[in-house]
């Protein structure tokens, strides 16, 4: 941490990036790091390739997040947040490779330890927990806007204090953020309280797609581009749908297959190669980070994912074959 602090103080022009299809922690950690660099009077670009899900647009300074960046030659430092590997930021990985110093701040157990400096703690419930510790170490006061980000990052990554990473620190840090003025009711209203009619229709289609393995231990939900089109929803509206199938009784692994948009889509018959993102969630008995890593992805023991080129029939067959080993 000392080396990172030293480097941050000496940096001038910093690029912040987090993973595509960002969740609450990916967005909150970008914003929180942005506040830290503001305090140090650094020039900061906050980048994410994907649109910000509507429920996180209330976060103070969310409008600072841009979807395009200057050439990598423009920055002296990149800080990559909440990413197990550099490719997770998407297209900008090429530009980041040109930036002289890359700092990797993350809490994924599968982190590849890319970059020049790492601040990785897989026991942290969220990347915002690591940033909270960085603020403390640097003795930088946490203002209300920043407290809102730190609170929301922890809330999102612990599934509202329901997941196995909801530990003592999660509660202690959030209690401190509430003491600083964060209103849990207000945050919850934004994060959980609002959805469009299209999102409700998407939930219906998602639930209709659910299949359960013969032994009752694996649940599978499939979301296609057609469903998004039919309901007028966006990929970011899928956030959280996997939780419906994770909580079915006796389920050990929940799997969400998400068909990705790709250029070939209109002309490619559905049986041919198509890109999918696969999300995995598990109960305490299965380590899905290892399964995801075996497919070139990664994540946490209870929440992980990977991307794959396949056709939906083969992919489902492979997924149901996990179930037999459970
Ligand atoms: P999700 O299912 O929401 O896409 O991801 C669950 C967890 O796994 C998140 O912490 C996410 O960062 C991680 N994850 C998802 N897909 C990938 C991937 O392709 N590579 C890596 N390294 N991590 C992933
Ligand atoms: Mn995270």
mmCIF file of C-alpha atoms and ligand atoms in Angstrom:
data_model
loop_
_atom_site.group_PDB
_atom_site.id
_atom_site.type_symbol
_atom_site.label_atom_id
_atom_site.label_comp_id
_atom_site.label_asym_id
_atom_site.label_seq_id
_atom_site.Cartn_x
_atom_site.Cartn_y
_atom_site.Cartn_z
ATOM 1 C CA UNK A 1 0.000 0.000 0.000
ATOM 2 C CA UNK A 2 2.862 2.428 0.804
ATOM 3 C CA UNK A 3 4.290 2.175 -2.694
ATOM 4 C CA UNK A 4 0.863 2.794 -4.195
ATOM 5 C CA UNK A 5 0.297 5.833 -1.991
ATOM 6 C CA UNK A 6 3.703 7.175 -2.966
ATOM 7 C CA UNK A 7 2.911 6.672 -6.623
ATOM 8 C CA UNK A 8 -0.555 8.242 -6.364
ATOM 9 C CA UNK A 9 0.960 11.349 -4.836
ATOM 10 C CA UNK A 10 3.435 11.627 -7.720
ATOM 11 C CA UNK A 11 0.949 10.951 -10.519
ATOM 12 C CA UNK A 12 -0.616 13.726 -12.609
ATOM 13 C CA UNK A 13 -3.005 12.355 -15.135
ATOM 14 C CA UNK A 14 -4.833 9.225 -14.051
ATOM 15 C CA UNK A 15 -7.215 6.872 -15.828
ATOM 16 C CA UNK A 16 -9.641 4.860 -13.684
ATOM 17 C CA UNK A 17 -11.395 1.831 -15.165
ATOM 18 C CA UNK A 18 -13.516 -1.060 -13.914
ATOM 19 C CA UNK A 19 -15.149 -4.103 -15.503
ATOM 20 C CA UNK A 20 -17.654 -4.134 -18.350
ATOM 21 C CA UNK A 21 -21.297 -4.656 -17.366
ATOM 22 C CA UNK A 22 -20.457 -3.008 -14.060
ATOM 23 C CA UNK A 23 -22.161 -3.932 -10.815
ATOM 24 C CA UNK A 24 -22.589 -1.573 -7.863
ATOM 25 C CA UNK A 25 -19.083 -2.170 -6.517
ATOM 26 C CA UNK A 26 -17.444 -1.613 -9.925
ATOM 27 C CA UNK A 27 -19.165 1.782 -10.230
ATOM 28 C CA UNK A 28 -18.819 2.793 -6.595
ATOM 29 C CA UNK A 29 -15.109 1.974 -6.517
ATOM 30 C CA UNK A 30 -14.513 4.090 -9.639
ATOM 31 C CA UNK A 31 -16.290 7.041 -8.035
ATOM 32 C CA UNK A 32 -14.642 6.592 -4.660
ATOM 33 C CA UNK A 33 -11.165 6.455 -6.216
ATOM 34 C CA UNK A 34 -12.144 9.559 -8.210
ATOM 35 C CA UNK A 35 -12.893 11.384 -4.937
ATOM 36 C CA UNK A 36 -9.535 10.308 -3.519
ATOM 37 C CA UNK A 37 -7.688 11.712 -6.541
ATOM 38 C CA UNK A 38 -9.754 14.933 -6.383
ATOM 39 C CA UNK A 39 -8.456 15.425 -2.858
ATOM 40 C CA UNK A 40 -4.910 15.045 -4.202
ATOM 41 C CA UNK A 41 -5.742 17.534 -7.015
ATOM 42 C CA UNK A 42 -4.998 15.047 -9.783
ATOM 43 C CA UNK A 43 -6.492 15.122 -13.243
ATOM 44 C CA UNK A 44 -8.711 12.050 -13.460
ATOM 45 C CA UNK A 45 -10.668 10.322 -16.217
ATOM 46 C CA UNK A 46 -13.250 7.836 -14.962
ATOM 47 C CA UNK A 47 -14.031 5.191 -17.562
ATOM 48 C CA UNK A 48 -16.328 2.240 -18.036
ATOM 49 C CA UNK A 49 -17.068 0.696 -21.410
ATOM 50 C CA UNK A 50 -20.711 -0.120 -20.586
ATOM 51 C CA UNK A 51 -23.656 2.116 -19.722
ATOM 52 C CA UNK A 52 -24.255 2.672 -16.002
ATOM 53 C CA UNK A 53 -27.265 0.622 -14.808
ATOM 54 C CA UNK A 54 -30.116 3.026 -14.028
ATOM 55 C CA UNK A 55 -30.248 2.075 -10.335
ATOM 56 C CA UNK A 56 -26.674 3.362 -9.822
ATOM 57 C CA UNK A 57 -27.064 6.672 -11.668
ATOM 58 C CA UNK A 58 -28.047 8.382 -8.401
ATOM 59 C CA UNK A 59 -24.498 7.985 -7.086
ATOM 60 C CA UNK A 60 -22.837 11.387 -6.694
ATOM 61 C CA UNK A 61 -20.616 12.130 -9.726
ATOM 62 C CA UNK A 62 -21.893 9.095 -11.689
ATOM 63 C CA UNK A 63 -22.145 11.446 -14.692
ATOM 64 C CA UNK A 64 -18.325 11.747 -14.606
ATOM 65 C CA UNK A 65 -18.012 8.205 -15.938
ATOM 66 C CA UNK A 66 -17.159 8.321 -19.640
ATOM 67 C CA UNK A 67 -17.374 5.565 -22.252
ATOM 68 C CA UNK A 68 -14.444 6.722 -24.397
ATOM 69 C CA UNK A 69 -10.884 7.582 -23.486
ATOM 70 C CA UNK A 70 -7.929 9.383 -24.942
ATOM 71 C CA UNK A 71 -4.981 7.419 -26.239
ATOM 72 C CA UNK A 72 -2.986 5.582 -23.572
ATOM 73 C CA UNK A 73 -0.094 7.975 -24.200
ATOM 74 C CA UNK A 74 -2.087 10.724 -22.521
ATOM 75 C CA UNK A 75 -2.064 9.200 -19.003
ATOM 76 C CA UNK A 76 0.829 8.507 -16.624
ATOM 77 C CA UNK A 77 -1.132 6.109 -14.414
ATOM 78 C CA UNK A 78 -4.043 3.691 -14.774
ATOM 79 C CA UNK A 79 -5.933 2.326 -11.793
ATOM 80 C CA UNK A 80 -7.958 -0.777 -12.568
ATOM 81 C CA UNK A 81 -10.644 -1.476 -9.991
ATOM 82 C CA UNK A 82 -12.683 -4.605 -9.226
ATOM 83 C CA UNK A 83 -11.183 -6.580 -12.144
ATOM 84 C CA UNK A 84 -9.713 -10.075 -11.823
ATOM 85 C CA UNK A 85 -7.817 -9.566 -15.057
ATOM 86 C CA UNK A 86 -7.060 -6.576 -17.254
ATOM 87 C CA UNK A 87 -9.180 -7.824 -20.169
ATOM 88 C CA UNK A 88 -12.263 -7.349 -17.974
ATOM 89 C CA UNK A 89 -12.227 -3.615 -18.717
ATOM 90 C CA UNK A 90 -12.928 -4.416 -22.380
ATOM 91 C CA UNK A 91 -11.575 -2.562 -25.404
ATOM 92 C CA UNK A 92 -9.527 -0.037 -23.383
ATOM 93 C CA UNK A 93 -7.138 -2.815 -22.263
ATOM 94 C CA UNK A 94 -5.076 -2.051 -25.392
ATOM 95 C CA UNK A 95 -4.730 1.611 -24.379
ATOM 96 C CA UNK A 96 -4.014 0.741 -20.753
ATOM 97 C CA UNK A 97 -1.073 -1.385 -21.863
ATOM 98 C CA UNK A 98 0.533 1.848 -23.142
ATOM 99 C CA UNK A 99 0.182 3.618 -19.788
ATOM 100 C CA UNK A 100 3.513 3.601 -17.895
ATOM 101 C CA UNK A 101 2.121 2.569 -14.505
ATOM 102 C CA UNK A 102 -0.852 0.270 -13.933
ATOM 103 C CA UNK A 103 -2.246 -0.179 -10.422
ATOM 104 C CA UNK A 104 -4.518 -3.162 -9.770
ATOM 105 C CA UNK A 105 -6.964 -2.785 -6.848
ATOM 106 C CA UNK A 106 -9.297 -5.749 -6.393
ATOM 107 C CA UNK A 107 -10.840 -8.410 -4.161
ATOM 108 C CA UNK A 108 -11.325 -11.347 -6.571
ATOM 109 C CA UNK A 109 -9.670 -14.591 -5.512
ATOM 110 C CA UNK A 110 -8.808 -15.309 -9.164
ATOM 111 C CA UNK A 111 -6.971 -11.985 -9.650
ATOM 112 C CA UNK A 112 -4.071 -12.552 -12.059
ATOM 113 C CA UNK A 113 -1.940 -9.912 -10.273
ATOM 114 C CA UNK A 114 -1.521 -7.907 -13.482
ATOM 115 C CA UNK A 115 -0.055 -4.420 -13.410
ATOM 116 C CA UNK A 116 2.944 -2.759 -11.759
ATOM 117 C CA UNK A 117 1.438 -2.394 -8.278
ATOM 118 C CA UNK A 118 -1.276 -4.487 -6.674
ATOM 119 C CA UNK A 119 -3.595 -3.894 -3.772
ATOM 120 C CA UNK A 120 -5.502 -7.153 -3.636
ATOM 121 C CA UNK A 121 -7.407 -8.516 -0.678
ATOM 122 C CA UNK A 122 -9.715 -11.426 -1.394
ATOM 123 C CA UNK A 123 -11.046 -11.256 2.153
ATOM 124 C CA UNK A 124 -12.475 -7.773 1.468
ATOM 125 C CA UNK A 125 -16.229 -7.880 0.913
ATOM 126 C CA UNK A 126 -15.990 -5.302 -1.889
ATOM 127 C CA UNK A 127 -13.361 -3.255 -3.703
ATOM 128 C CA UNK A 128 -14.837 -0.239 -1.903
ATOM 129 C CA UNK A 129 -13.753 -1.854 1.401
ATOM 130 C CA UNK A 130 -10.151 -1.782 0.137
ATOM 131 C CA UNK A 131 -10.582 1.871 -0.875
ATOM 132 C CA UNK A 132 -12.032 2.679 2.554
ATOM 133 C CA UNK A 133 -8.783 1.317 4.065
ATOM 134 C CA UNK A 134 -6.753 3.380 1.607
ATOM 135 C CA UNK A 135 -8.587 6.557 2.700
ATOM 136 C CA UNK A 136 -7.846 5.682 6.342
ATOM 137 C CA UNK A 137 -4.191 4.941 5.640
ATOM 138 C CA UNK A 138 -3.824 8.260 3.804
ATOM 139 C CA UNK A 139 -5.817 10.077 6.513
ATOM 140 C CA UNK A 140 -8.109 11.583 3.885
ATOM 141 C CA UNK A 141 -11.537 12.444 5.333
ATOM 142 C CA UNK A 142 -14.512 10.677 3.743
ATOM 143 C CA UNK A 143 -17.155 13.170 2.636
ATOM 144 C CA UNK A 144 -20.853 12.336 2.222
ATOM 145 C CA UNK A 145 -20.642 11.750 -1.547
ATOM 146 C CA UNK A 146 -17.790 9.327 -1.070
ATOM 147 C CA UNK A 147 -19.498 7.672 1.905
ATOM 148 C CA UNK A 148 -22.523 7.048 -0.342
ATOM 149 C CA UNK A 149 -20.277 5.242 -2.844
ATOM 150 C CA UNK A 150 -18.488 3.159 -0.223
ATOM 151 C CA UNK A 151 -21.808 2.181 1.402
ATOM 152 C CA UNK A 152 -23.401 1.309 -1.966
ATOM 153 C CA UNK A 153 -20.417 -0.759 -3.128
ATOM 154 C CA UNK A 154 -20.601 -2.875 0.021
ATOM 155 C CA UNK A 155 -24.402 -3.088 -0.106
ATOM 156 C CA UNK A 156 -24.277 -4.280 -3.725
ATOM 157 C CA UNK A 157 -21.449 -6.813 -3.374
ATOM 158 C CA UNK A 158 -22.859 -8.370 -0.193
ATOM 159 C CA UNK A 159 -26.347 -8.633 -1.728
ATOM 160 C CA UNK A 160 -27.632 -6.326 1.031
ATOM 161 C CA UNK A 161 -25.660 -8.139 3.701
ATOM 162 C CA UNK A 162 -27.102 -11.520 2.686
ATOM 163 C CA UNK A 163 -24.094 -13.146 0.958
ATOM 164 C CA UNK A 164 -21.269 -15.051 2.648
ATOM 165 C CA UNK A 165 -18.966 -12.001 2.383
ATOM 166 C CA UNK A 166 -21.251 -9.972 4.681
ATOM 167 C CA UNK A 167 -18.733 -9.943 7.519
ATOM 168 C CA UNK A 168 -18.056 -7.725 10.486
ATOM 169 C CA UNK A 169 -16.110 -5.174 8.402
ATOM 170 C CA UNK A 170 -19.034 -4.836 6.010
ATOM 171 C CA UNK A 171 -21.283 -3.807 8.897
ATOM 172 C CA UNK A 172 -18.666 -1.689 10.650
ATOM 173 C CA UNK A 173 -17.768 0.300 7.545
ATOM 174 C CA UNK A 174 -21.408 0.778 6.577
ATOM 175 C CA UNK A 175 -22.281 1.896 10.112
ATOM 176 C CA UNK A 176 -19.516 4.493 9.852
ATOM 177 C CA UNK A 177 -20.851 5.638 6.461
ATOM 178 C CA UNK A 178 -24.333 6.011 7.987
ATOM 179 C CA UNK A 179 -22.791 8.046 10.814
ATOM 180 C CA UNK A 180 -21.285 10.280 8.102
ATOM 181 C CA UNK A 181 -24.789 10.941 6.768
ATOM 182 C CA UNK A 182 -25.637 8.140 4.320
ATOM 183 C CA UNK A 183 -29.357 7.348 4.408
ATOM 184 C CA UNK A 184 -29.842 3.557 3.965
ATOM 185 C CA UNK A 185 -33.505 4.028 3.034
ATOM 186 C CA UNK A 186 -32.632 6.490 0.311
ATOM 187 C CA UNK A 187 -29.903 4.239 -1.137
ATOM 188 C CA UNK A 188 -32.207 1.184 -1.006
ATOM 189 C CA UNK A 189 -34.956 3.101 -2.812
ATOM 190 C CA UNK A 190 -32.594 3.732 -5.713
ATOM 191 C CA UNK A 191 -30.902 0.350 -5.777
ATOM 192 C CA UNK A 192 -33.933 -1.895 -5.226
ATOM 193 C CA UNK A 193 -37.049 0.228 -5.408
ATOM 194 C CA UNK A 194 -37.419 1.278 -9.008
ATOM 195 C CA UNK A 195 -37.889 -0.675 -12.207
ATOM 196 C CA UNK A 196 -39.560 -0.093 -15.534
ATOM 197 C CA UNK A 197 -42.527 -2.102 -16.836
ATOM 198 C CA UNK A 198 -40.129 -3.551 -19.443
ATOM 199 C CA UNK A 199 -37.877 -4.842 -16.660
ATOM 200 C CA UNK A 200 -40.883 -6.537 -15.052
ATOM 201 C CA UNK A 201 -41.699 -8.214 -18.387
ATOM 202 C CA UNK A 202 -38.058 -9.311 -18.641
ATOM 203 C CA UNK A 203 -38.325 -10.928 -15.200
ATOM 204 C CA UNK A 204 -41.358 -12.879 -16.476
ATOM 205 C CA UNK A 205 -39.468 -14.147 -19.548
ATOM 206 C CA UNK A 206 -36.391 -14.909 -17.445
ATOM 207 C CA UNK A 207 -38.432 -16.983 -15.018
ATOM 208 C CA UNK A 208 -40.155 -18.823 -17.872
ATOM 209 C CA UNK A 209 -36.716 -19.818 -19.165
ATOM 210 C CA UNK A 210 -35.675 -21.538 -15.929
ATOM 211 C CA UNK A 211 -34.597 -25.185 -16.110
ATOM 212 C CA UNK A 212 -33.543 -27.379 -13.194
ATOM 213 C CA UNK A 213 -31.121 -30.321 -13.476
ATOM 214 C CA UNK A 214 -32.470 -33.826 -12.911
ATOM 215 C CA UNK A 215 -30.878 -34.069 -9.474
ATOM 216 C CA UNK A 216 -32.409 -30.714 -8.502
ATOM 217 C CA UNK A 217 -29.030 -29.175 -7.621
ATOM 218 C CA UNK A 218 -28.435 -26.818 -10.546
ATOM 219 C CA UNK A 219 -30.725 -24.109 -11.850
ATOM 220 C CA UNK A 220 -30.313 -22.461 -15.232
ATOM 221 C CA UNK A 221 -31.797 -19.237 -16.591
ATOM 222 C CA UNK A 222 -31.297 -18.169 -20.203
ATOM 223 C CA UNK A 223 -31.584 -14.620 -21.481
ATOM 224 C CA UNK A 224 -31.455 -13.889 -25.196
ATOM 225 C CA UNK A 225 -31.049 -10.696 -27.182
ATOM 226 C CA UNK A 226 -34.601 -11.363 -28.434
ATOM 227 C CA UNK A 227 -35.955 -11.078 -24.879
ATOM 228 C CA UNK A 228 -34.238 -7.710 -24.400
ATOM 229 C CA UNK A 229 -35.627 -6.549 -27.708
ATOM 230 C CA UNK A 230 -39.141 -7.785 -26.935
ATOM 231 C CA UNK A 231 -39.248 -6.049 -23.549
ATOM 232 C CA UNK A 232 -37.371 -2.903 -24.590
ATOM 233 C CA UNK A 233 -34.716 -3.503 -21.921
ATOM 234 C CA UNK A 234 -30.927 -3.164 -21.925
ATOM 235 C CA UNK A 235 -28.194 -5.651 -20.922
ATOM 236 C CA UNK A 236 -27.670 -3.729 -17.659
ATOM 237 C CA UNK A 237 -31.285 -4.514 -16.679
ATOM 238 C CA UNK A 238 -30.238 -8.161 -16.235
ATOM 239 C CA UNK A 239 -28.271 -7.269 -13.102
ATOM 240 C CA UNK A 240 -29.559 -9.357 -10.174
ATOM 241 C CA UNK A 241 -31.895 -11.703 -12.072
ATOM 242 C CA UNK A 242 -29.713 -14.694 -11.186
ATOM 243 C CA UNK A 243 -30.688 -14.288 -7.529
ATOM 244 C CA UNK A 244 -34.184 -15.633 -8.300
ATOM 245 C CA UNK A 245 -32.755 -19.032 -9.226
ATOM 246 C CA UNK A 246 -29.989 -19.053 -6.635
ATOM 247 C CA UNK A 247 -32.505 -19.160 -3.833
ATOM 248 C CA UNK A 248 -34.549 -22.147 -5.008
ATOM 249 C CA UNK A 249 -34.350 -24.810 -2.310
ATOM 250 C CA UNK A 250 -31.609 -27.476 -2.653
ATOM 251 C CA UNK A 251 -29.876 -25.541 -5.446
ATOM 252 C CA UNK A 252 -26.080 -25.657 -5.173
ATOM 253 C CA UNK A 253 -25.208 -23.810 -8.391
ATOM 254 C CA UNK A 254 -27.270 -21.224 -10.221
ATOM 255 C CA UNK A 255 -26.270 -20.427 -13.790
ATOM 256 C CA UNK A 256 -27.355 -17.529 -15.969
ATOM 257 C CA UNK A 257 -26.563 -17.751 -19.673
ATOM 258 C CA UNK A 258 -26.697 -14.402 -21.372
ATOM 259 C CA UNK A 259 -26.538 -14.187 -25.125
ATOM 260 C CA UNK A 260 -24.213 -11.356 -26.128
ATOM 261 C CA UNK A 261 -24.792 -8.922 -28.921
ATOM 262 C CA UNK A 262 -22.453 -9.697 -31.787
ATOM 263 C CA UNK A 263 -22.018 -8.517 -35.329
ATOM 264 C CA UNK A 264 -22.822 -11.897 -36.822
ATOM 265 C CA UNK A 265 -26.113 -12.179 -35.022
ATOM 266 C CA UNK A 266 -28.555 -11.436 -37.815
ATOM 267 C CA UNK A 267 -27.021 -13.836 -40.301
ATOM 268 C CA UNK A 268 -25.857 -16.617 -37.986
ATOM 269 C CA UNK A 269 -28.293 -19.475 -37.399
ATOM 270 C CA UNK A 270 -28.848 -19.987 -33.645
ATOM 271 C CA UNK A 271 -27.089 -23.363 -33.688
ATOM 272 C CA UNK A 272 -23.755 -21.812 -34.703
ATOM 273 C CA UNK A 273 -21.085 -20.050 -32.698
ATOM 274 C CA UNK A 274 -22.518 -17.256 -30.626
ATOM 275 C CA UNK A 275 -20.945 -15.389 -27.720
ATOM 276 C CA UNK A 276 -22.403 -15.904 -24.247
ATOM 277 C CA UNK A 277 -21.647 -14.538 -20.824
ATOM 278 C CA UNK A 278 -22.190 -17.154 -18.149
ATOM 279 C CA UNK A 279 -22.746 -16.118 -14.516
ATOM 280 C CA UNK A 280 -22.349 -18.659 -11.722
ATOM 281 C CA UNK A 281 -23.559 -18.457 -8.140
ATOM 282 C CA UNK A 282 -23.227 -21.168 -5.502
ATOM 283 C CA UNK A 283 -24.115 -22.112 -1.981
ATOM 284 C CA UNK A 284 -21.271 -22.602 0.512
ATOM 285 C CA UNK A 285 -20.410 -26.106 -0.760
ATOM 286 C CA UNK A 286 -19.208 -25.314 -4.288
ATOM 287 C CA UNK A 287 -16.365 -23.079 -5.464
ATOM 288 C CA UNK A 288 -17.557 -21.499 -8.706
ATOM 289 C CA UNK A 289 -14.432 -19.311 -9.056
ATOM 290 C CA UNK A 290 -12.492 -22.477 -9.941
ATOM 291 C CA UNK A 291 -15.135 -23.587 -12.441
ATOM 292 C CA UNK A 292 -15.169 -20.120 -14.057
ATOM 293 C CA UNK A 293 -11.358 -20.045 -14.164
ATOM 294 C CA UNK A 294 -11.357 -23.400 -16.003
ATOM 295 C CA UNK A 295 -13.356 -21.628 -18.746
ATOM 296 C CA UNK A 296 -10.973 -18.649 -18.826
ATOM 297 C CA UNK A 297 -13.084 -16.480 -16.496
ATOM 298 C CA UNK A 298 -12.905 -15.890 -12.770
ATOM 299 C CA UNK A 299 -14.534 -14.269 -9.777
ATOM 300 C CA UNK A 300 -15.266 -15.186 -6.176
ATOM 301 C CA UNK A 301 -15.916 -18.651 -4.675
ATOM 302 C CA UNK A 302 -19.685 -17.947 -4.537
ATOM 303 C CA UNK A 303 -20.056 -15.612 -7.553
ATOM 304 C CA UNK A 304 -18.087 -15.955 -10.730
ATOM 305 C CA UNK A 305 -18.427 -15.788 -14.492
ATOM 306 C CA UNK A 306 -16.884 -16.392 -17.878
ATOM 307 C CA UNK A 307 -17.477 -15.650 -21.547
ATOM 308 C CA UNK A 308 -17.619 -18.349 -24.184
ATOM 309 C CA UNK A 309 -18.244 -18.834 -27.881
ATOM 310 C CA UNK A 310 -20.664 -21.735 -28.312
ATOM 311 C CA UNK A 311 -24.168 -22.590 -29.357
ATOM 312 C CA UNK A 312 -26.864 -22.645 -26.749
ATOM 313 C CA UNK A 313 -27.550 -26.395 -26.958
ATOM 314 C CA UNK A 314 -23.907 -27.430 -26.413
ATOM 315 C CA UNK A 315 -23.468 -24.837 -23.701
ATOM 316 C CA UNK A 316 -26.513 -26.075 -21.766
ATOM 317 C CA UNK A 317 -25.255 -29.680 -22.108
ATOM 318 C CA UNK A 318 -21.889 -28.699 -20.624
ATOM 319 C CA UNK A 319 -23.575 -26.821 -17.813
ATOM 320 C CA UNK A 320 -25.906 -29.681 -16.951
ATOM 321 C CA UNK A 321 -22.883 -31.978 -16.859
ATOM 322 C CA UNK A 322 -21.567 -29.925 -13.861
ATOM 323 C CA UNK A 323 -24.760 -30.850 -12.101
ATOM 324 C CA UNK A 324 -23.975 -34.564 -12.201
ATOM 325 C CA UNK A 325 -20.866 -34.006 -10.091
ATOM 326 C CA UNK A 326 -22.754 -32.115 -7.372
HETATM 327 P P1 LIG B 1 -21.313 -11.743 -13.028
HETATM 328 O O1 LIG B 1 -21.979 -13.027 -12.939
HETATM 329 O O2 LIG B 1 -22.067 -10.686 -12.307
HETATM 330 O O3 LIG B 1 -20.925 -11.367 -14.417
HETATM 331 O O4 LIG B 1 -19.948 -11.891 -12.240
HETATM 332 C C1 LIG B 1 -19.813 -12.463 -10.982
HETATM 333 C C2 LIG B 1 -18.412 -12.244 -10.483
HETATM 334 O O5 LIG B 1 -17.492 -12.893 -11.336
HETATM 335 C C3 LIG B 1 -18.032 -10.764 -10.496
HETATM 336 O O6 LIG B 1 -17.241 -10.524 -9.374
HETATM 337 C C4 LIG B 1 -17.245 -10.620 -11.766
HETATM 338 O O7 LIG B 1 -16.292 -9.611 -11.665
HETATM 339 C C5 LIG B 1 -16.603 -11.990 -11.942
HETATM 340 N N1 LIG B 1 -16.540 -12.332 -13.382
HETATM 341 C C6 LIG B 1 -17.580 -12.449 -14.236
HETATM 342 N N2 LIG B 1 -17.157 -12.755 -15.478
HETATM 343 C C7 LIG B 1 -15.813 -12.827 -15.421
HETATM 344 C C8 LIG B 1 -14.799 -13.096 -16.400
HETATM 345 O O8 LIG B 1 -15.050 -13.343 -17.589
HETATM 346 N N3 LIG B 1 -13.509 -13.062 -15.942
HETATM 347 C C9 LIG B 1 -13.210 -12.798 -14.638
HETATM 348 N N4 LIG B 1 -11.920 -12.781 -14.267
HETATM 349 N N5 LIG B 1 -14.133 -12.548 -13.699
HETATM 350 C C10 LIG B 1 -15.421 -12.560 -14.080
HETATM 351 MN MN1 LIG B 2 -16.580 -6.266 -6.346
#
